[in-house]
PDB file of C-alpha atoms in Angstrom:
ATOM      1  CA  MET A   1     115.303 -38.082 -24.724  1.00  0.00           C
ATOM      2  CA  LEU A   2     112.629 -38.929 -22.210  1.00  0.00           C
ATOM      3  CA  PHE A   3     114.158 -36.468 -20.119  1.00  0.00           C
ATOM      4  CA  LYS A   4     113.843 -33.714 -23.019  1.00  0.00           C
ATOM      5  CA  VAL A   5     110.343 -34.577 -23.624  1.00  0.00           C
ATOM      6  CA  ALA A   6     109.474 -34.425 -19.591  1.00  0.00           C
ATOM      7  CA  ILE A   7     110.944 -31.335 -19.884  1.00  0.00           C
ATOM      8  CA  LEU A   8     109.039 -29.945 -22.935  1.00  0.00           C
ATOM      9  CA  THR A   9     105.582 -31.255 -21.805  1.00  0.00           C
ATOM     10  CA  ALA A  10     106.040 -29.169 -18.419  1.00  0.00           C
ATOM     11  CA  LEU A  11     107.141 -26.218 -20.308  1.00  0.00           C
ATOM     12  CA  ILE A  12     103.621 -26.503 -22.553  1.00  0.00           C
ATOM     13  CA  SER A  13     101.798 -26.946 -19.655  1.00  0.00           C
ATOM     14  CA  SER A  14     102.847 -23.719 -17.461  1.00  0.00           C
ATOM     15  CA  VAL A  15     102.651 -21.703 -20.971  1.00  0.00           C
ATOM     16  CA  ALA A  16      98.678 -23.305 -21.177  1.00  0.00           C
ATOM     17  CA  GLY A  17      98.142 -23.037 -17.702  1.00  0.00           C
ATOM     18  CA  HIS A  18      94.672 -23.558 -16.298  1.00  0.00           C
ATOM     19  CA  MET A  19      91.271 -22.238 -17.092  1.00  0.00           C
ATOM     20  CA  ALA A  20      90.063 -18.497 -17.061  1.00  0.00           C
ATOM     21  CA  MET A  21      87.432 -16.349 -18.615  1.00  0.00           C
ATOM     22  CA  SER A  22      87.774 -14.882 -21.314  1.00  0.00           C
ATOM     23  CA  GLU A  23      83.719 -13.676 -21.827  1.00  0.00           C
ATOM     24  CA  PRO A  24      82.855 -11.029 -19.930  1.00  0.00           C
ATOM     25  CA  CYS A  25      86.683  -9.978 -19.922  1.00  0.00           C
ATOM     26  CA  PRO A  26      88.085 -10.695 -16.669  1.00  0.00           C
ATOM     27  CA  ARG A  27      90.126  -8.122 -14.226  1.00  0.00           C
ATOM     28  CA  PHE A  28      93.481  -7.812 -15.192  1.00  0.00           C
ATOM     29  CA  SER A  29      93.450 -10.434 -17.898  1.00  0.00           C
ATOM     30  CA  PRO A  30      95.534  -9.702 -20.963  1.00  0.00           C
ATOM     31  CA  ASN A  31      94.119 -12.640 -23.128  1.00  0.00           C
ATOM     32  CA  CYS A  32      90.741 -10.627 -23.901  1.00  0.00           C
ATOM     33  CA  ALA A  33      90.386  -9.318 -27.537  1.00  0.00           C
ATOM     34  CA  ASN A  34      88.642  -6.106 -26.143  1.00  0.00           C
ATOM     35  CA  LYS A  35      90.068  -5.053 -22.637  1.00  0.00           C
ATOM     36  CA  PRO A  36      88.780  -2.345 -20.185  1.00  0.00           C
ATOM     37  CA  PRO A  37      91.675   0.166 -19.181  1.00  0.00           C
ATOM     38  CA  LEU A  38      93.538  -0.623 -16.480  1.00  0.00           C
ATOM     39  CA  PRO A  39      92.486   1.542 -13.338  1.00  0.00           C
ATOM     40  CA  ALA A  40      94.556   4.407 -12.221  1.00  0.00           C
ATOM     41  CA  GLY A  41      98.006   3.435 -10.374  1.00  0.00           C
ATOM     42  CA  VAL A  42      97.945  -0.291 -11.661  1.00  0.00           C
ATOM     43  CA  SER A  43     100.663  -0.572 -14.604  1.00  0.00           C
ATOM     44  CA  ASP A  44      99.909  -3.860 -15.817  1.00  0.00           C
ATOM     45  CA  TYR A  45      97.732  -6.678 -16.513  1.00  0.00           C
ATOM     46  CA  ASP A  46      97.786 -10.440 -15.024  1.00  0.00           C
ATOM     47  CA  TYR A  47     100.173 -12.482 -16.777  1.00  0.00           C
ATOM     48  CA  SER A  48      99.530 -15.432 -14.547  1.00  0.00           C
ATOM     49  CA  ILE A  49      95.334 -15.346 -14.603  1.00  0.00           C
ATOM     50  CA  LYS A  50      94.986 -18.998 -15.627  1.00  0.00           C
ATOM     51  CA  SER A  51      96.875 -19.621 -12.191  1.00  0.00           C
ATOM     52  CA  PRO A  52      95.048 -20.886  -8.978  1.00  0.00           C
ATOM     53  CA  VAL A  53      94.431 -18.137  -5.956  1.00  0.00           C
ATOM     54  CA  PRO A  54      97.560 -18.444  -3.753  1.00  0.00           C
ATOM     55  CA  TYR A  55      96.664 -20.375  -0.343  1.00  0.00           C
ATOM     56  CA  ASP A  56      97.286 -17.736   1.684  1.00  0.00           C
ATOM     57  CA  GLY A  57      96.835 -14.637  -0.778  1.00  0.00           C
ATOM     58  CA  PRO A  58      93.883 -12.217  -1.382  1.00  0.00           C
ATOM     59  CA  LEU A  59      90.770 -14.242  -3.589  1.00  0.00           C
ATOM     60  CA  MET A  60      90.343 -10.723  -5.221  1.00  0.00           C
ATOM     61  CA  LYS A  61      93.909  -9.203  -7.134  1.00  0.00           C
ATOM     62  CA  SER A  62      92.465  -5.913  -6.261  1.00  0.00           C
ATOM     63  CA  ASP A  63      90.057  -3.659  -4.532  1.00  0.00           C
ATOM     64  CA  ILE A  64      90.564  -1.176  -6.607  1.00  0.00           C
ATOM     65  CA  PRO A  65      87.271   0.176  -8.178  1.00  0.00           C
ATOM     66  CA  TRP A  66      87.491  -0.808 -12.027  1.00  0.00           C
ATOM     67  CA  PRO A  67      86.873   2.035 -14.491  1.00  0.00           C
ATOM     68  CA  GLU A  68      84.635   0.735 -17.035  1.00  0.00           C
ATOM     69  CA  SER A  69      82.444  -1.926 -17.138  1.00  0.00           C
ATOM     70  CA  ALA A  70      83.180  -5.749 -19.492  1.00  0.00           C
ATOM     71  CA  THR A  71      79.621  -5.990 -20.654  1.00  0.00           C
ATOM     72  CA  THR A  72      76.155  -5.527 -20.083  1.00  0.00           C
ATOM     73  CA  TRP A  73      74.103  -8.061 -18.805  1.00  0.00           C
ATOM     74  CA  THR A  74      69.771  -7.686 -18.623  1.00  0.00           C
ATOM     75  CA  ALA A  75      67.936  -9.282 -15.585  1.00  0.00           C
ATOM     76  CA  GLY A  76      65.415 -11.833 -16.765  1.00  0.00           C
ATOM     77  CA  GLN A  77      67.893 -12.739 -19.503  1.00  0.00           C
ATOM     78  CA  PRO A  78      70.096 -14.880 -20.550  1.00  0.00           C
ATOM     79  CA  ALA A  79      73.517 -14.248 -19.891  1.00  0.00           C
ATOM     80  CA  THR A  80      76.867 -16.470 -21.129  1.00  0.00           C
ATOM     81  CA  VAL A  81      80.126 -16.856 -19.835  1.00  0.00           C
ATOM     82  CA  LYS A  82      83.173 -18.286 -21.716  1.00  0.00           C
ATOM     83  CA  PHE A  83      86.721 -19.558 -21.453  1.00  0.00           C
ATOM     84  CA  GLN A  84      89.541 -19.945 -23.019  1.00  0.00           C
ATOM     85  CA  PRO A  85      90.289 -22.462 -24.836  1.00  0.00           C
ATOM     86  CA  GLY A  86      93.869 -24.986 -24.066  1.00  0.00           C
ATOM     87  CA  GLY A  87      93.910 -24.664 -20.427  1.00  0.00           C
ATOM     88  CA  ALA A  88      94.568 -27.762 -18.225  1.00  0.00           C
ATOM     89  CA  ALA A  89      90.347 -28.552 -16.753  1.00  0.00           C
ATOM     90  CA  HIS A  90      91.638 -31.017 -14.244  1.00  0.00           C
ATOM     91  CA  GLY A  91      89.212 -33.435 -14.715  1.00  0.00           C
ATOM     92  CA  GLY A  92      86.356 -30.782 -14.047  1.00  0.00           C
ATOM     93  CA  GLY A  93      85.050 -30.098 -10.323  1.00  0.00           C
ATOM     94  CA  HIS A  94      82.670 -27.642  -8.856  1.00  0.00           C
ATOM     95  CA  CYS A  95      82.210 -23.995 -10.470  1.00  0.00           C
ATOM     96  CA  GLN A  96      80.372 -21.682  -9.338  1.00  0.00           C
ATOM     97  CA  PHE A  97      79.020 -17.607 -10.982  1.00  0.00           C
ATOM     98  CA  SER A  98      78.187 -15.275  -8.190  1.00  0.00           C
ATOM     99  CA  ILE A  99      77.205 -11.719  -8.377  1.00  0.00           C
ATOM    100  CA  SER A 100      78.563  -8.772  -6.096  1.00  0.00           C
ATOM    101  CA  TYR A 101      77.537  -5.233  -5.469  1.00  0.00           C
ATOM    102  CA  ASP A 102      80.166  -4.169  -2.833  1.00  0.00           C
ATOM    103  CA  ASN A 103      83.393  -4.927  -5.050  1.00  0.00           C
ATOM    104  CA  GLY A 104      83.405  -8.613  -3.465  1.00  0.00           C
ATOM    105  CA  LYS A 105      82.439  -8.454   0.230  1.00  0.00           C
ATOM    106  CA  THR A 106      79.619 -10.088  -0.532  1.00  0.00           C
ATOM    107  CA  ALA A 107      78.249 -12.714  -3.147  1.00  0.00           C
ATOM    108  CA  ALA A 108      75.393 -14.722  -3.730  1.00  0.00           C
ATOM    109  CA  VAL A 109      75.268 -17.628  -6.365  1.00  0.00           C
ATOM    110  CA  VAL A 110      73.480 -17.039  -9.667  1.00  0.00           C
ATOM    111  CA  HIS A 111      74.270 -20.347 -11.405  1.00  0.00           C
ATOM    112  CA  GLU A 112      76.236 -23.448 -10.445  1.00  0.00           C
ATOM    113  CA  VAL A 113      78.233 -26.687 -12.308  1.00  0.00           C
ATOM    114  CA  LEU A 114      78.744 -29.048  -9.675  1.00  0.00           C
ATOM    115  CA  GLN A 115      80.647 -32.635 -10.163  1.00  0.00           C
ATOM    116  CA  HIS A 116      81.615 -32.048 -14.084  1.00  0.00           C
ATOM    117  CA  CYS A 117      82.564 -28.743 -14.547  1.00  0.00           C
ATOM    118  CA  PHE A 118      84.506 -28.184 -18.428  1.00  0.00           C
ATOM    119  CA  PHE A 119      83.311 -31.718 -19.292  1.00  0.00           C
ATOM    120  CA  SER A 120      79.777 -33.197 -20.117  1.00  0.00           C
ATOM    121  CA  GLY A 121      80.432 -36.030 -18.273  1.00  0.00           C
ATOM    122  CA  ALA A 122      82.656 -37.707 -15.844  1.00  0.00           C
ATOM    123  CA  SER A 123      86.651 -37.219 -16.979  1.00  0.00           C
ATOM    124  CA  GLY A 124      90.128 -37.882 -15.584  1.00  0.00           C
ATOM    125  CA  GLY A 125      91.247 -36.012 -17.977  1.00  0.00           C
ATOM    126  CA  ASN A 126      92.774 -31.980 -18.675  1.00  0.00           C
ATOM    127  CA  GLY A 127      91.411 -31.594 -21.942  1.00  0.00           C
ATOM    128  CA  ALA A 128      87.736 -29.600 -21.258  1.00  0.00           C
ATOM    129  CA  ASP A 129      84.888 -30.138 -24.025  1.00  0.00           C
ATOM    130  CA  VAL A 130      82.656 -27.645 -22.899  1.00  0.00           C
ATOM    131  CA  PHE A 131      83.921 -23.528 -22.597  1.00  0.00           C
ATOM    132  CA  GLU A 132      80.772 -21.878 -22.679  1.00  0.00           C
ATOM    133  CA  TYR A 133      77.945 -21.293 -20.089  1.00  0.00           C
ATOM    134  CA  THR A 134      74.748 -19.395 -20.411  1.00  0.00           C
ATOM    135  CA  PHE A 135      72.182 -19.217 -17.573  1.00  0.00           C
ATOM    136  CA  PRO A 136      69.192 -17.081 -16.770  1.00  0.00           C
ATOM    137  CA  LEU A 137      70.031 -14.158 -15.317  1.00  0.00           C
ATOM    138  CA  PRO A 138      67.158 -13.462 -12.773  1.00  0.00           C
ATOM    139  CA  ALA A 139      64.820 -10.856 -13.303  1.00  0.00           C
ATOM    140  CA  THR A 140      64.507  -9.869  -9.846  1.00  0.00           C
ATOM    141  CA  MET A 141      68.533  -8.849  -9.334  1.00  0.00           C
ATOM    142  CA  PRO A 142      69.204  -5.274  -8.815  1.00  0.00           C
ATOM    143  CA  SER A 143      70.356  -2.996 -11.877  1.00  0.00           C
ATOM    144  CA  SER A 144      73.505  -1.982 -11.182  1.00  0.00           C
ATOM    145  CA  ASP A 145      76.465  -0.135 -13.248  1.00  0.00           C
ATOM    146  CA  ASN A 146      79.419  -1.461 -11.491  1.00  0.00           C
ATOM    147  CA  ALA A 147      78.670  -4.960 -10.397  1.00  0.00           C
ATOM    148  CA  LEU A 148      80.850  -7.868 -10.044  1.00  0.00           C
ATOM    149  CA  LEU A 149      80.603 -11.438 -11.770  1.00  0.00           C
ATOM    150  CA  ILE A 150      82.782 -13.739  -9.768  1.00  0.00           C
ATOM    151  CA  TRP A 151      83.620 -17.090 -11.235  1.00  0.00           C
ATOM    152  CA  THR A 152      85.192 -19.715  -8.461  1.00  0.00           C
ATOM    153  CA  TRP A 153      86.304 -23.206  -9.281  1.00  0.00           C
ATOM    154  CA  VAL A 154      87.674 -26.194  -7.545  1.00  0.00           C
ATOM    155  CA  ASN A 155      89.340 -28.681  -9.569  1.00  0.00           C
ATOM    156  CA  ALA A 156      88.322 -32.747  -9.483  1.00  0.00           C
ATOM    157  CA  VAL A 157      92.034 -33.790 -10.117  1.00  0.00           C
ATOM    158  CA  GLY A 158      95.318 -32.692  -8.902  1.00  0.00           C
ATOM    159  CA  ASN A 159      97.239 -30.241  -6.168  1.00  0.00           C
ATOM    160  CA  ARG A 160      94.377 -28.881  -4.045  1.00  0.00           C
ATOM    161  CA  GLU A 161      93.343 -25.208  -5.619  1.00  0.00           C
ATOM    162  CA  PHE A 162      91.319 -22.614  -6.171  1.00  0.00           C
ATOM    163  CA  TYR A 163      90.417 -20.665  -8.879  1.00  0.00           C
ATOM    164  CA  ALA A 164      88.686 -17.078  -8.947  1.00  0.00           C
ATOM    165  CA  ASN A 165      88.232 -14.664 -11.698  1.00  0.00           C
ATOM    166  CA  SER A 166      86.481 -11.826 -11.519  1.00  0.00           C
ATOM    167  CA  ALA A 167      84.759  -9.060 -14.478  1.00  0.00           C
ATOM    168  CA  THR A 168      82.932  -5.834 -13.676  1.00  0.00           C
ATOM    169  CA  LEU A 169      79.369  -5.587 -14.662  1.00  0.00           C
ATOM    170  CA  LYS A 170      76.666  -3.578 -15.739  1.00  0.00           C
ATOM    171  CA  ILE A 171      73.418  -4.738 -14.699  1.00  0.00           C
ATOM    172  CA  VAL A 172      70.249  -3.542 -16.345  1.00  0.00           C
ATOM    173  CA  GLY A 173      66.296  -3.961 -16.218  1.00  0.00           C
ATOM    174  CA  GLY A 174      66.381  -5.312 -12.957  1.00  0.00           C
ATOM    175  CA  SER A 175      62.793  -5.366 -11.412  1.00  0.00           C
ATOM    176  CA  GLY A 176      64.287  -5.585  -7.640  1.00  0.00           C
ATOM    177  CA  ASN A 177      66.476  -4.059  -4.667  1.00  0.00           C
ATOM    178  CA  SER A 178      68.246  -7.206  -3.561  1.00  0.00           C
ATOM    179  CA  TYR A 179      68.533 -10.702  -4.596  1.00  0.00           C
ATOM    180  CA  THR A 180      68.519 -13.644  -2.250  1.00  0.00           C
ATOM    181  CA  GLY A 181      70.853 -16.953  -3.129  1.00  0.00           C
ATOM    182  CA  LYS A 182      73.479 -19.450  -1.756  1.00  0.00           C
ATOM    183  CA  GLN A 183      76.674 -17.961  -0.628  1.00  0.00           C
ATOM    184  CA  MET A 184      79.369 -18.381  -2.553  1.00  0.00           C
ATOM    185  CA  THR A 185      81.546 -21.362  -1.533  1.00  0.00           C
ATOM    186  CA  ILE A 186      84.977 -21.220  -0.891  1.00  0.00           C
ATOM    187  CA  ALA A 187      87.452 -23.999  -0.302  1.00  0.00           C
ATOM    188  CA  ASN A 188      91.437 -24.840  -0.680  1.00  0.00           C
ATOM    189  CA  HIS A 189      92.071 -21.628   0.384  1.00  0.00           C
ATOM    190  CA  ALA A 190      93.867 -20.685   4.285  1.00  0.00           C
ATOM    191  CA  GLY A 191      90.725 -20.653   6.796  1.00  0.00           C
ATOM    192  CA  TYR A 192      88.519 -22.832   4.783  1.00  0.00           C
ATOM    193  CA  GLU A 193      87.638 -26.377   4.281  1.00  0.00           C
ATOM    194  CA  THR A 194      90.104 -28.178   1.951  1.00  0.00           C
ATOM    195  CA  ILE A 195      87.948 -30.495  -0.372  1.00  0.00           C
ATOM    196  CA  PRO A 196      90.202 -33.298  -0.962  1.00  0.00           C
ATOM    197  CA  GLU A 197      90.810 -34.575  -4.522  1.00  0.00           C
ATOM    198  CA  PHE A 198      87.829 -36.424  -5.921  1.00  0.00           C
ATOM    199  CA  SER A 199      89.623 -39.779  -7.055  1.00  0.00           C
ATOM    200  CA  GLY A 200      86.567 -40.596  -9.081  1.00  0.00           C
ATOM    201  CA  ASN A 201      83.579 -39.675  -6.419  1.00  0.00           C
ATOM    202  CA  TYR A 202      82.104 -36.439  -8.119  1.00  0.00           C
ATOM    203  CA  ALA A 203      80.058 -36.004  -4.781  1.00  0.00           C
ATOM    204  CA  THR A 204      83.479 -35.128  -2.536  1.00  0.00           C
ATOM    205  CA  GLY A 205      83.167 -31.912  -0.944  1.00  0.00           C
ATOM    206  CA  MET A 206      79.434 -31.364  -2.030  1.00  0.00           C
ATOM    207  CA  GLN A 207      78.163 -30.766   1.316  1.00  0.00           C
ATOM    208  CA  LEU A 208      79.940 -27.354   1.085  1.00  0.00           C
ATOM    209  CA  TYR A 209      78.020 -26.416  -2.101  1.00  0.00           C
ATOM    210  CA  THR A 210      74.136 -27.799  -1.296  1.00  0.00           C
ATOM    211  CA  ASN A 211      74.728 -26.230   2.842  1.00  0.00           C
ATOM    212  CA  ALA A 212      75.696 -23.277   2.252  1.00  0.00           C
ATOM    213  CA  PRO A 213      73.650 -20.972   3.697  1.00  0.00           C
ATOM    214  CA  ASN A 214      71.640 -18.273   1.957  1.00  0.00           C
ATOM    215  CA  ILE A 215      72.741 -14.434   1.576  1.00  0.00           C
ATOM    216  CA  THR A 216      71.027 -11.354   0.547  1.00  0.00           C
ATOM    217  CA  ILE A 217      72.946  -8.516  -1.713  1.00  0.00           C
ATOM    218  CA  THR A 218      71.546  -5.353  -2.787  1.00  0.00           C
ATOM    219  CA  ALA A 219      72.751  -2.655  -4.820  1.00  0.00           C
ATOM    220  CA  PRO A 220      73.787   0.675  -3.454  1.00  0.00           C
ATOM    221  CA  GLY A 221      71.160   2.894  -2.731  1.00  0.00           C
ATOM    222  CA  SER A 222      68.812   0.365  -1.340  1.00  0.00           C
ATOM    223  CA  SER A 223      68.609  -1.751   1.690  1.00  0.00           C
ATOM    224  CA  GLY A 224      67.831  -5.304   3.214  1.00  0.00           C
ATOM    225  CA  ALA A 225      71.348  -7.109   3.008  1.00  0.00           C
ATOM    226  CA  GLY A 226      72.379  -9.138   5.271  1.00  0.00           C
ATOM    227  CA  TYR A 227      71.652 -13.462   6.074  1.00  0.00           C
ATOM    228  CA  THR A 228      68.529 -15.159   5.694  1.00  0.00           C
ATOM    229  CA  GLY A 229      67.159 -18.382   6.593  1.00  0.00           C
ATOM    230  CA  GLU A 230      64.518 -18.584   3.930  1.00  0.00           C
ATOM    231  CA  HIS A 231      65.385 -21.114   1.394  1.00  0.00           C
ATOM    232  CA  VAL A 232      65.585 -19.391  -2.020  1.00  0.00           C
ATOM    233  CA  ALA A 233      65.259 -21.245  -5.834  1.00  0.00           C
ATOM    234  CA  SER A 234      66.569 -18.536  -7.677  1.00  0.00           C
ATOM    235  CA  ALA A 235      70.416 -19.632  -8.994  1.00  0.00           C
ATOM    236  CA  SER A 236      69.973 -22.167 -11.685  1.00  0.00           C
ATOM    237  CA  THR A 237      72.325 -25.517 -11.312  1.00  0.00           C
ATOM    238  CA  ILE A 238      73.826 -28.507 -13.491  1.00  0.00           C
ATOM    239  CA  VAL A 239      75.222 -31.333 -11.262  1.00  0.00           C
ATOM    240  CA  GLU A 240      74.510 -34.975 -11.567  1.00  0.00           C
ATOM    241  CA  PRO A 241      72.999 -37.735  -9.052  1.00  0.00           C
ATOM    242  CA  PRO A 242      75.917 -38.423  -6.819  1.00  0.00           C
ATOM    243  CA  SER A 243      77.015 -41.686  -7.571  1.00  0.00           C
ATOM    244  CA  ALA A 244      78.318 -42.258  -3.598  1.00  0.00           C
ATOM    245  CA  PRO A 245      78.469 -40.562  -0.588  1.00  0.00           C
ATOM    246  CA  ALA A 246      80.286 -36.846  -0.587  1.00  0.00           C
ATOM    247  CA  ALA A 247      83.383 -36.943   1.804  1.00  0.00           C
ATOM    248  CA  PRO A 248      82.993 -35.687   5.085  1.00  0.00           C
ATOM    249  CA  THR A 249      83.575 -32.083   5.718  1.00  0.00           C
ATOM    250  CA  SER A 250      82.313 -29.125   8.457  1.00  0.00           C
ATOM    251  CA  SER A 251      80.199 -26.213   7.924  1.00  0.00           C
ATOM    252  CA  ALA A 252      81.819 -23.169   5.600  1.00  0.00           C
ATOM    253  CA  PRO A 253      83.222 -20.402   7.188  1.00  0.00           C
ATOM    254  CA  ALA A 254      81.790 -16.938   6.081  1.00  0.00           C
ATOM    255  CA  TYR A 255      83.548 -14.028   4.854  1.00  0.00           C
ATOM    256  CA  ASP A 256      83.577 -10.510   5.134  1.00  0.00           C
ATOM    257  CA  SER A 257      86.173  -8.389   3.664  1.00  0.00           C
ATOM    258  CA  ALA A 258      86.734  -6.568   0.548  1.00  0.00           C
ATOM    259  CA  THR A 259      89.438  -9.166  -0.524  1.00  0.00           C
ATOM    260  CA  LEU A 260      87.478 -12.405   0.086  1.00  0.00           C
ATOM    261  CA  ALA A 261      90.466 -13.380   1.646  1.00  0.00           C
ATOM    262  CA  SER A 262      89.825 -13.407   5.795  1.00  0.00           C
ATOM    263  CA  PRO A 263      87.411 -16.026   6.952  1.00  0.00           C
ATOM    264  CA  THR A 264      84.635 -14.953  10.393  1.00  0.00           C
ATOM    265  CA  ALA A 265      82.655 -16.791  12.139  1.00  0.00           C
ATOM    266  CA  SER A 266      80.848 -19.862  10.762  1.00  0.00           C
ATOM    267  CA  ALA A 267      77.638 -19.226   9.246  1.00  0.00           C
ATOM    268  CA  THR A 268      74.299 -20.723  10.039  1.00  0.00           C
ATOM    269  CA  PRO A 269      72.740 -21.761   7.006  1.00  0.00           C
TER     270      PRO A 269
END
């Protein structure tokens, strides 16, 4: 009987999956009410959209340009990201929301929820109690018909995994040609730092986020992209003061590929 219960639990868990965006609708998701059409040459949706990124696979499923945006965001106004209910939230962890103008080659953080993503506080459970985040989109964020929102997550409990969804956006009303923010953090992926299981210490891996270098991203037709050493506080951060020292980590490598898959030389904060 116990064996049957264990099998049933495993099946339910595999069906429920982990966490995934629902709004804006991520690329390849079969679960959104209003799905943008698939690009030419792509025959089906990704029915494993809630699964972690393969350890040695690309962080973006494809670099094929998307035919239309999932939604429109206005620079200087609140932006909202929603998640599908029912997924396994693995005790929370570190989430970031980043914007890219080059289809994922470079991405700068506009909002992050560190330590307790999907929860209102410390939790070792799987049942999330937060499924929506609203944050200000900087007024200087460049306008674009083909920007990319990238949500990333390092889970607190369980196998050491990295999760990512991306959604094509139209951004309007921007007053600037570029945006400078923290470089998106990648971990638990081939060639990058591994953040260990938190084991109750929610400061684990925080250095990779707080010490990330700044990066400047620009919309097509503008100039000035590149790394900067200046301090920029445009991204909004939700994080509780750490209750214990973070686990030792080394500097995160920079990324520079169409699929965000291959680290290059270490970036200098």
